[in-house]
Amino acid sequence: MQKHTEQSCGRFPRGGPVSHPVPFPPARVSQDPGGGGRGGACPVTLPGRDCAGAGAGSRAVARRAVRAGVGRRGAGAVGRWERKPQPRRETARMATPSRRTSTQSPLASKRAILSDPSSEVPSKKKSSVPPAAPRPLPSSGPFVEGSIVRIAMENFLTYDVCEVSPGPHLNMIIGANGTGKSSIVCAICLGLAGKPAFMGRADKVGFFVKRGCSKGMVEIELFRTSGNLVITREIDVAKNQSSWFINKKSTSPKVVEEQVAALNIQVGNLCQFLPQDKVGEFAKLSKIELLEATEKSVGPPEMHKYHCELKNFREKEKQLETSCKQKTEYLEKMIQRNERYKQDVDRFYERKRHLDLIEMLEAKRPWVEYENVRQEYEEVKLARDQAKEEVRKLKESQIPITERIEEMERQRHSLEARIREKALAIKETSQKCKHKQDVIERKDKQIEELQQALTVKQNEEHDRQRRISNTRKMIEDLQNELRTTENCENLQPQIDAITNDLRRVQDEKALCESEIIDKRKERETLEKEKRSVDDHIVRFDNLMNQKEDKLRQRYRDTYDAVLWLRNNRDKFKQRVCEPIMLTINMKDNKNAKYIENHIPSNDLRAFVFENQEDMEVFLKEVRDNKKLRVNAVIAPKNSYADKAPSRSLNDLKQYGFFSYLRELFDAPDPVMSYLCCQYHIHEVPVGTERTREKIERVIQETRLKQIYTAEEKYVVKTSFYSNKVISSNTSLKVAQFLTVTVDLEQRRHLEEQLKEINRKLQAVDSGLIALHETNKHLEHKDNELRQKKKELLERKMKKRQLEQKISSKLGSLKLMEQDTCNLEEEERKASTKIKEINIQKAKLVTELTNLIKNCTALHIQKVDLILQNTTVISEKNKLESDYMATSAQLRITEQHFIELDENRQRLLQKCKELMKRARQVCNLGAEQTVPQEYQTAFQDLPNTLDEIDALLTEERSRASCFTGLNPTVVEEYTKREEEIEQLTAELKIKKVELDKYRENISQVKERWLNPLKELVEKINEKFSYFFSSMQCAGEVDLHTENEEDYDKYGIRIRVKFRSSTELHELTPHHQSGGERSVSTMLYLMALQELNRCPFRVVDEINQGMDPINERRVFEMVVNTACKENTSQYFFITPKLLQNLPYSEKMTVLFVYNGPHMLEPNRWNLKAFQRRRRRITFTQPSQ
């Protein structure tokens, strides 16, 4: 929100009016304008001069002046005010002679002043704390219940401290525009729990607190016969909340609203409270809204309640009528539908009789089936008992055979035991034979080993002789080779020289490899640096891409033009800068909001050229050919980029400024030069919150044209006519484009650093290639030297090896000659041992022959026992065969028995299942017998399954003839019958309820409509009278299109201002602004005498009236509002006509502000009254 206030210096006046009844004609009251920090009392206007349009010859008027209670800002304090003590107020009222009354003497006038009780207000001394609650007014005074006795404001809108004491009847609040008249109206509304939005100024209560103050206060004192009601509202700007007090005791907003409503105060009703910004809305009220406002304002308390009840009753009546109509129609449809389906239902029941017979047949069939199975069960049970007896007889016949088989088994076991004994004896004898055989074999083996040992010794002796011969021959060959080998020359110097060369080559190779390692490490370091620089450049590019993405999303044409420019830079002679928003780089993105608020968006997306021809080429290509909407500007020929500001920043730091706009960002020289030339960014300072707190002082002392604070922009201008300073402020918008910061200088530095790294990498790679070649050459040389050294060493070692081999062979020959053996002695020893072994072997053969004979006798005995056992086994097998035959017959019989028993159990289970099924079909329990009705029905039905199945088939065929029948039809038929009965009962109840509502509507309508018609007739009578007195016509009637639509009732105002026209309804479009104001005012005056509200407020309603209508309306307001027993009336206007009629019951409140106000401590009310009396008393003599 942007505000413009013209003052001598600063934004808002610091002071506000305080009501003081004074005995003099209308005097001016001023406020401190806030620029000079001064405040004071008001200078008095001489009686002969006009004041706010009121003539000196007016009738006697009770007047009150409003004086400013001004605070002075303390030295060095920020945002605090110190209030000076104010002089005690004195109560006085003066009657000025009128043209129609005789002139009174000064003494008589003085007595009249002192005896007038209507002007008595409790005196109160101003202090630095909120004013204390005043003494309650006497209940016998002229104020009506709920009238406003006192209005106090502190730090509210244009006022620092202000108190207004209105009169009980008509209160005229007069003052020039912007002095603070409507602030009093706002105080009344907010102080009586009104909503801020109703004033039409702001939607938050914190906006009503004076700028620069953290808290504000409004206090309203209402008259009550039981004791005045003081409502205090303290407003906290930071929290946008209010604290409420009633008679200095904390309370809640709801309690305040209840207290205000109890006094019938409706600040939201335009018929009672018409603020300046809502005057035009009164004519926009619809007829329905006007009726509601009138009911609440002047009707009895129950009238609006009856109206609301009527609307609710009528809505319920409509709902009941609709419901009854719908139910009746639905009931008729249900009856008609049931008639259509009656024949289908009869056919359904015919089909059901056949189905019942089928059901009975199906019920008897399980019983018949059960009886058949039961008889079969008895037969199977008898056969099973016979099979059981046969099994018993077969088992008894097997007992003798079993005993004989057991005896044979015992004989078999005895023979097998004897056979096992013989086998064991045979085994032991065989083992002894085998042992003897093993001993004989060992003796044979010993003989063989002796013979083999002798043979081995003979072979060893032959081999020794052969090896001795071979060794002697080998020694002879080696000695011949040693003699033939030439004398070995001295090779050690050559070996030492090659060794030194080899060491030198290896040192050079190690040094080369070390350099290669260093180069590789250097290359790795450079590659890491390159990757780091690449990452930084990518991050910069990403930030730049973010800015370009924002440009593309918001201004696509500009983005396309940027792409074209990057591809066609060769077409331009001089430098062309991309859009300013891309080239600007903020040093701190928090300051981006200042640049975006200072430079318009059209220039932010403009291309900057240094040459006019380049710009024309660009625009021709981009605008004309590509049809892109782009902006272009030309930088000044002489650069402004480095132009110094007119004032040093050090001089401005005392006000909280920290920089000029130019220092907040970097940009190319053409862009910076253009912005300095066009938008003077080198002259616009940027401040902090401290700057905003000192803004009035900054504007006055610095004379800067543009200022930025933390969240606002200030533009200061000087009026060409009055030389006054005009300041405006706007809230800063949030930055959108420049929040992304890209340091282009650092990016260029990184690119140069990347080039240097690439150059170093190339140098390192070249060095590595050279070192690898050197290392390869050294490796080859090293291999050659090693080969030469190896060959020399081999030549040096060959003679020494031959000498060592000869020495070794001689030693081996000596050992072989010493190792001799006596073969004859060895043969004699072997022959003796073989004879001894043959003697032992003959003894063992004799023992073996005896053991073989014993073993043969045992075998013969074992064979005899085996033959006996075979005979026993044969007899046993025959008996077992006979037993198996008997057992087979027994198994067959047992199997037959088992089958019969299983069949019996199966039939028994089937009987149980058929019995259970039959009981289930008849719905019988386990212990229940078949009911008599089933027995009687079963007697008439067939008794065999075939007959039952035949009859079932016949009945099913008959039932199937009834096709197309749906059971749901019968269910729906029955359900509809029940629903018809239910709907009939519900319809009867609804009709009774509808009759009851109609009776209630008739009663409430009679209580509401008749008083309403009388009320509208009274309003019409007054309204018509007021219009006829103005030589115009007007009427008010109760309008409705349908008498039963109570929510459509409304008050229609019809007026005509010329005799040649007809009455037309008052609308926002048909009448002129002045005619609407007159109609609105006269309607409110018509309500005045009927009004049950304690006061009415009308703000600047006479502004659109011509002088004639304004004079007529003013006379009516005075005559109506100053009658006895009428409510209090506030009439706010910036001006009045001359020579208007006034009443003694009027109270006139003047509000002034200006640069020449007296300070509060210089204002002496008593001295001013004495001086005024002297001037007044001397007038008759003149």
mmCIF file of C-alpha atoms in Angstrom, residues 312-552:
data_model
loop_
_atom_site.group_PDB
_atom_site.id
_atom_site.type_symbol
_atom_site.label_atom_id
_atom_site.label_comp_id
_atom_site.label_asym_id
_atom_site.label_seq_id
_atom_site.Cartn_x
_atom_site.Cartn_y
_atom_site.Cartn_z
ATOM 1 C CA ASN A 312 -37.221 -20.341 8.603
ATOM 2 C CA PHE A 313 -40.885 -21.382 8.943
ATOM 3 C CA ARG A 314 -41.508 -20.618 5.279
ATOM 4 C CA GLU A 315 -38.459 -22.666 4.267
ATOM 5 C CA LYS A 316 -39.690 -25.573 6.405
ATOM 6 C CA GLU A 317 -43.198 -25.143 4.922
ATOM 7 C CA LYS A 318 -41.799 -25.338 1.385
ATOM 8 C CA GLN A 319 -39.840 -28.432 2.312
ATOM 9 C CA LEU A 320 -42.947 -30.063 3.841
ATOM 10 C CA GLU A 321 -45.115 -29.145 0.830
ATOM 11 C CA THR A 322 -42.522 -30.610 -1.521
ATOM 12 C CA SER A 323 -42.218 -33.706 0.667
ATOM 13 C CA CYS A 324 -46.017 -34.218 0.826
ATOM 14 C CA LYS A 325 -46.353 -33.769 -2.905
ATOM 15 C CA GLN A 326 -43.552 -36.218 -3.620
ATOM 16 C CA LYS A 327 -44.939 -38.795 -1.161
ATOM 17 C CA THR A 328 -48.480 -38.505 -2.611
ATOM 18 C CA GLU A 329 -47.241 -38.987 -6.155
ATOM 19 C CA TYR A 330 -45.071 -41.882 -5.063
ATOM 20 C CA LEU A 331 -48.004 -43.512 -3.180
ATOM 21 C CA GLU A 332 -50.228 -43.359 -6.269
ATOM 22 C CA LYS A 333 -47.505 -44.922 -8.392
ATOM 23 C CA MET A 334 -47.061 -47.737 -5.855
ATOM 24 C CA ILE A 335 -50.812 -48.551 -5.832
ATOM 25 C CA GLN A 336 -50.994 -48.584 -9.634
ATOM 26 C CA ARG A 337 -47.957 -50.838 -9.887
ATOM 27 C CA ASN A 338 -49.418 -53.390 -7.386
ATOM 28 C CA GLU A 339 -52.654 -53.576 -9.431
ATOM 29 C CA ARG A 340 -50.638 -54.451 -12.516
ATOM 30 C CA TYR A 341 -48.839 -57.322 -10.765
ATOM 31 C CA LYS A 342 -51.901 -58.887 -8.993
ATOM 32 C CA GLN A 343 -52.565 -61.553 -11.720
ATOM 33 C CA ASP A 344 -48.921 -62.618 -11.646
ATOM 34 C CA VAL A 345 -49.156 -63.035 -7.900
ATOM 35 C CA ASP A 346 -52.244 -65.354 -8.237
ATOM 36 C CA ARG A 347 -50.409 -67.530 -10.773
ATOM 37 C CA PHE A 348 -47.444 -67.561 -8.407
ATOM 38 C CA TYR A 349 -49.560 -68.964 -5.583
ATOM 39 C CA GLU A 350 -51.070 -71.656 -7.949
ATOM 40 C CA ARG A 351 -47.545 -72.702 -8.787
ATOM 41 C CA LYS A 352 -46.729 -72.685 -5.101
ATOM 42 C CA ARG A 353 -49.474 -75.355 -4.414
ATOM 43 C CA HIS A 354 -47.779 -77.710 -6.857
ATOM 44 C CA LEU A 355 -44.434 -76.934 -5.307
ATOM 45 C CA ASP A 356 -45.856 -77.717 -1.833
ATOM 46 C CA LEU A 357 -46.976 -81.202 -3.059
ATOM 47 C CA ILE A 358 -43.522 -81.707 -4.554
ATOM 48 C CA GLU A 359 -42.038 -80.685 -1.236
ATOM 49 C CA MET A 360 -44.226 -83.225 0.626
ATOM 50 C CA LEU A 361 -43.282 -86.004 -1.818
ATOM 51 C CA GLU A 362 -39.645 -85.116 -1.409
ATOM 52 C CA ALA A 363 -40.177 -85.231 2.368
ATOM 53 C CA LYS A 364 -41.725 -88.780 2.269
ATOM 54 C CA ARG A 365 -39.186 -90.168 -0.195
ATOM 55 C CA PRO A 366 -36.284 -90.242 2.364
ATOM 56 C CA TRP A 367 -38.494 -92.151 4.837
ATOM 57 C CA VAL A 368 -39.378 -94.801 2.188
ATOM 58 C CA GLU A 369 -35.755 -95.010 1.131
ATOM 59 C CA TYR A 370 -34.739 -95.376 4.791
ATOM 60 C CA GLU A 371 -37.155 -98.320 5.295
ATOM 61 C CA ASN A 372 -35.771 -100.141 2.214
ATOM 62 C CA VAL A 373 -32.189 -99.741 3.399
ATOM 63 C CA ARG A 374 -33.133 -100.845 6.929
ATOM 64 C CA GLN A 375 -34.548 -104.174 5.631
ATOM 65 C CA GLU A 376 -31.385 -104.737 3.573
ATOM 66 C CA TYR A 377 -29.343 -104.090 6.726
ATOM 67 C CA GLU A 378 -31.154 -106.842 8.661
ATOM 68 C CA GLU A 379 -30.411 -109.383 5.883
ATOM 69 C CA VAL A 380 -26.700 -108.512 5.755
ATOM 70 C CA LYS A 381 -26.459 -108.715 9.537
ATOM 71 C CA LEU A 382 -27.778 -112.361 9.532
ATOM 72 C CA ALA A 383 -25.252 -113.447 6.834
ATOM 73 C CA ARG A 384 -22.415 -111.850 8.812
ATOM 74 C CA ASP A 385 -23.268 -113.896 11.946
ATOM 75 C CA GLN A 386 -23.147 -117.167 9.921
ATOM 76 C CA ALA A 387 -19.695 -116.287 8.473
ATOM 77 C CA LYS A 388 -18.440 -115.572 11.972
ATOM 78 C CA GLU A 389 -19.379 -119.117 13.178
ATOM 79 C CA GLU A 390 -17.582 -120.759 10.216
ATOM 80 C CA VAL A 391 -14.390 -118.845 11.010
ATOM 81 C CA ARG A 392 -14.478 -120.129 14.585
ATOM 82 C CA LYS A 393 -14.655 -123.802 13.427
ATOM 83 C CA LEU A 394 -11.703 -123.447 11.000
ATOM 84 C CA LYS A 395 -9.487 -121.956 13.709
ATOM 85 C CA GLU A 396 -10.199 -124.957 16.048
ATOM 86 C CA SER A 397 -9.150 -127.469 13.331
ATOM 87 C CA GLN A 398 -5.675 -125.863 12.952
ATOM 88 C CA ILE A 399 -4.537 -126.468 16.570
ATOM 89 C CA PRO A 400 -3.141 -130.180 16.238
ATOM 90 C CA ILE A 401 -1.206 -129.323 13.091
ATOM 91 C CA THR A 402 0.377 -126.388 14.845
ATOM 92 C CA GLU A 403 1.563 -128.590 17.756
ATOM 93 C CA ARG A 404 3.196 -131.199 15.396
ATOM 94 C CA ILE A 405 5.000 -128.424 13.474
ATOM 95 C CA GLU A 406 6.401 -127.038 16.729
ATOM 96 C CA GLU A 407 7.794 -130.508 17.710
ATOM 97 C CA MET A 408 9.539 -130.865 14.317
ATOM 98 C CA GLU A 409 10.992 -127.412 14.779
ATOM 99 C CA ARG A 410 12.540 -128.440 18.098
ATOM 100 C CA GLN A 411 14.229 -131.503 16.486
ATOM 101 C CA ARG A 412 15.582 -129.347 13.687
ATOM 102 C CA HIS A 413 17.124 -126.918 16.188
ATOM 103 C CA SER A 414 18.908 -129.833 18.054
ATOM 104 C CA LEU A 415 20.436 -131.258 14.854
ATOM 105 C CA GLU A 416 21.539 -127.807 13.652
ATOM 106 C CA ALA A 417 23.337 -127.279 17.024
ATOM 107 C CA ARG A 418 25.325 -130.534 16.630
ATOM 108 C CA ILE A 419 26.177 -129.614 13.014
ATOM 109 C CA ARG A 420 27.500 -126.260 14.231
ATOM 110 C CA GLU A 421 29.726 -128.070 16.831
ATOM 111 C CA LYS A 422 31.241 -130.319 14.151
ATOM 112 C CA ALA A 423 31.785 -127.326 11.871
ATOM 113 C CA LEU A 424 33.591 -125.508 14.710
ATOM 114 C CA ALA A 425 35.938 -128.510 15.279
ATOM 115 C CA ILE A 426 36.621 -128.700 11.522
ATOM 116 C CA LYS A 427 37.416 -125.039 11.514
ATOM 117 C CA GLU A 428 39.920 -125.303 14.390
ATOM 118 C CA THR A 429 41.714 -128.283 12.707
ATOM 119 C CA SER A 430 41.818 -126.425 9.401
ATOM 120 C CA GLN A 431 43.359 -123.388 11.101
ATOM 121 C CA LYS A 432 46.133 -125.617 12.624
ATOM 122 C CA CYS A 433 46.821 -127.084 9.155
ATOM 123 C CA LYS A 434 47.002 -123.612 7.698
ATOM 124 C CA HIS A 435 49.429 -122.511 10.455
ATOM 125 C CA LYS A 436 51.747 -125.455 9.664
ATOM 126 C CA GLN A 437 51.581 -124.580 5.952
ATOM 127 C CA ASP A 438 52.487 -120.986 6.717
ATOM 128 C CA VAL A 439 55.564 -122.051 8.752
ATOM 129 C CA ILE A 440 56.738 -124.323 5.870
ATOM 130 C CA GLU A 441 56.279 -121.426 3.413
ATOM 131 C CA ARG A 442 58.348 -119.111 5.663
ATOM 132 C CA LYS A 443 61.178 -121.701 5.716
ATOM 133 C CA ASP A 444 61.081 -121.791 1.880
ATOM 134 C CA LYS A 445 61.237 -118.013 1.817
ATOM 135 C CA GLN A 446 64.291 -117.962 4.160
ATOM 136 C CA ILE A 447 66.148 -120.287 1.795
ATOM 137 C CA GLU A 448 65.237 -118.092 -1.135
ATOM 138 C CA GLU A 449 66.419 -114.929 0.676
ATOM 139 C CA LEU A 450 69.822 -116.511 1.480
ATOM 140 C CA GLN A 451 70.277 -117.405 -2.161
ATOM 141 C CA GLN A 452 69.268 -113.884 -3.284
ATOM 142 C CA ALA A 453 71.667 -112.215 -0.780
ATOM 143 C CA LEU A 454 74.555 -114.267 -2.143
ATOM 144 C CA THR A 455 73.619 -113.301 -5.697
ATOM 145 C CA VAL A 456 73.467 -109.568 -4.736
ATOM 146 C CA LYS A 457 76.953 -109.668 -3.245
ATOM 147 C CA GLN A 458 78.292 -111.272 -6.368
ATOM 148 C CA ASN A 459 76.689 -108.565 -8.549
ATOM 149 C CA GLU A 460 78.014 -105.786 -6.306
ATOM 150 C CA GLU A 461 81.568 -107.047 -6.654
ATOM 151 C CA HIS A 462 81.273 -107.120 -10.449
ATOM 152 C CA ASP A 463 79.813 -103.585 -10.488
ATOM 153 C CA ARG A 464 82.624 -102.256 -8.220
ATOM 154 C CA GLN A 465 85.221 -103.506 -10.590
ATOM 155 C CA ARG A 466 83.441 -101.873 -13.529
ATOM 156 C CA ARG A 467 83.118 -98.497 -11.731
ATOM 157 C CA ILE A 468 86.789 -98.483 -10.820
ATOM 158 C CA SER A 469 87.651 -98.986 -14.480
ATOM 159 C CA ASN A 470 85.324 -96.201 -15.590
ATOM 160 C CA THR A 471 86.642 -93.748 -12.966
ATOM 161 C CA ARG A 472 90.232 -94.350 -13.976
ATOM 162 C CA LYS A 473 89.311 -93.681 -17.630
ATOM 163 C CA MET A 474 87.391 -90.440 -16.671
ATOM 164 C CA ILE A 475 90.394 -89.171 -14.622
ATOM 165 C CA GLU A 476 92.606 -89.764 -17.613
ATOM 166 C CA ASP A 477 90.226 -87.800 -19.911
ATOM 167 C CA LEU A 478 90.018 -84.836 -17.477
ATOM 168 C CA GLN A 479 93.782 -84.691 -17.147
ATOM 169 C CA ASN A 480 94.074 -84.676 -20.963
ATOM 170 C CA GLU A 481 91.521 -81.827 -21.184
ATOM 171 C CA LEU A 482 93.336 -79.868 -18.463
ATOM 172 C CA ARG A 483 96.613 -80.237 -20.367
ATOM 173 C CA THR A 484 94.990 -79.144 -23.632
ATOM 174 C CA THR A 485 93.318 -76.073 -22.061
ATOM 175 C CA GLU A 486 95.381 -72.913 -22.862
ATOM 176 C CA ASN A 487 96.753 -70.877 -20.099
ATOM 177 C CA CYS A 488 94.052 -68.518 -18.677
ATOM 178 C CA GLU A 489 95.058 -64.827 -19.063
ATOM 179 C CA ASN A 490 94.344 -62.226 -16.300
ATOM 180 C CA LEU A 491 90.641 -61.237 -16.863
ATOM 181 C CA GLN A 492 89.997 -59.418 -13.519
ATOM 182 C CA PRO A 493 90.785 -55.825 -14.774
ATOM 183 C CA GLN A 494 88.282 -56.279 -17.597
ATOM 184 C CA ILE A 495 85.697 -57.613 -15.138
ATOM 185 C CA ASP A 496 86.284 -54.625 -12.781
ATOM 186 C CA ALA A 497 85.932 -52.109 -15.617
ATOM 187 C CA ILE A 498 82.651 -53.662 -16.762
ATOM 188 C CA THR A 499 81.423 -53.710 -13.151
ATOM 189 C CA ASN A 500 82.089 -49.946 -12.796
ATOM 190 C CA ASP A 501 80.290 -49.207 -16.064
ATOM 191 C CA LEU A 502 77.359 -51.324 -14.970
ATOM 192 C CA ARG A 503 77.133 -49.470 -11.605
ATOM 193 C CA ARG A 504 77.196 -46.102 -13.366
ATOM 194 C CA VAL A 505 74.419 -47.163 -15.780
ATOM 195 C CA GLN A 506 72.298 -48.438 -12.882
ATOM 196 C CA ASP A 507 72.717 -45.107 -11.018
ATOM 197 C CA GLU A 508 71.616 -43.213 -14.093
ATOM 198 C CA LYS A 509 68.696 -45.587 -14.500
ATOM 199 C CA ALA A 510 67.633 -45.135 -10.850
ATOM 200 C CA LEU A 511 67.829 -41.350 -11.238
ATOM 201 C CA CYS A 512 65.745 -41.532 -14.414
ATOM 202 C CA GLU A 513 63.107 -43.728 -12.748
ATOM 203 C CA SER A 514 62.998 -41.326 -9.788
ATOM 204 C CA GLU A 515 62.366 -38.450 -12.176
ATOM 205 C CA ILE A 516 59.630 -40.465 -13.888
ATOM 206 C CA ILE A 517 57.944 -41.052 -10.509
ATOM 207 C CA ASP A 518 58.180 -37.336 -9.696
ATOM 208 C CA LYS A 519 56.709 -36.454 -13.088
ATOM 209 C CA ARG A 520 53.843 -38.882 -12.545
ATOM 210 C CA LYS A 521 53.100 -37.427 -9.126
ATOM 211 C CA GLU A 522 53.229 -33.952 -10.617
ATOM 212 C CA ARG A 523 50.837 -35.063 -13.357
ATOM 213 C CA GLU A 524 48.414 -36.578 -10.801
ATOM 214 C CA THR A 525 48.514 -33.333 -8.802
ATOM 215 C CA LEU A 526 47.807 -31.302 -11.956
ATOM 216 C CA GLU A 527 44.941 -33.627 -12.919
ATOM 217 C CA LYS A 528 43.403 -33.224 -9.430
ATOM 218 C CA GLU A 529 43.686 -29.454 -9.764
ATOM 219 C CA LYS A 530 42.152 -29.672 -13.245
ATOM 220 C CA ARG A 531 39.220 -31.737 -11.953
ATOM 221 C CA SER A 532 38.697 -29.265 -9.099
ATOM 222 C CA VAL A 533 38.766 -26.288 -11.495
ATOM 223 C CA ASP A 534 36.401 -28.125 -13.879
ATOM 224 C CA ASP A 535 33.994 -28.779 -11.002
ATOM 225 C CA HIS A 536 34.060 -25.095 -10.029
ATOM 226 C CA ILE A 537 33.407 -24.049 -13.638
ATOM 227 C CA VAL A 538 30.517 -26.558 -13.870
ATOM 228 C CA ARG A 539 29.008 -25.115 -10.684
ATOM 229 C CA PHE A 540 29.308 -21.601 -12.124
ATOM 230 C CA ASP A 541 27.697 -22.812 -15.341
ATOM 231 C CA ASN A 542 24.880 -24.428 -13.350
ATOM 232 C CA LEU A 543 24.227 -21.136 -11.543
ATOM 233 C CA MET A 544 24.248 -19.323 -14.882
ATOM 234 C CA ASN A 545 21.872 -21.938 -16.262
ATOM 235 C CA GLN A 546 19.526 -21.264 -13.332
ATOM 236 C CA LYS A 547 19.402 -17.599 -14.296
ATOM 237 C CA GLU A 548 18.849 -18.539 -17.929
ATOM 238 C CA ASP A 549 16.080 -20.982 -16.936
ATOM 239 C CA LYS A 550 14.292 -18.199 -15.053
ATOM 240 C CA LEU A 551 14.667 -15.963 -18.110
ATOM 241 C CA ARG A 552 13.339 -18.722 -20.381
#
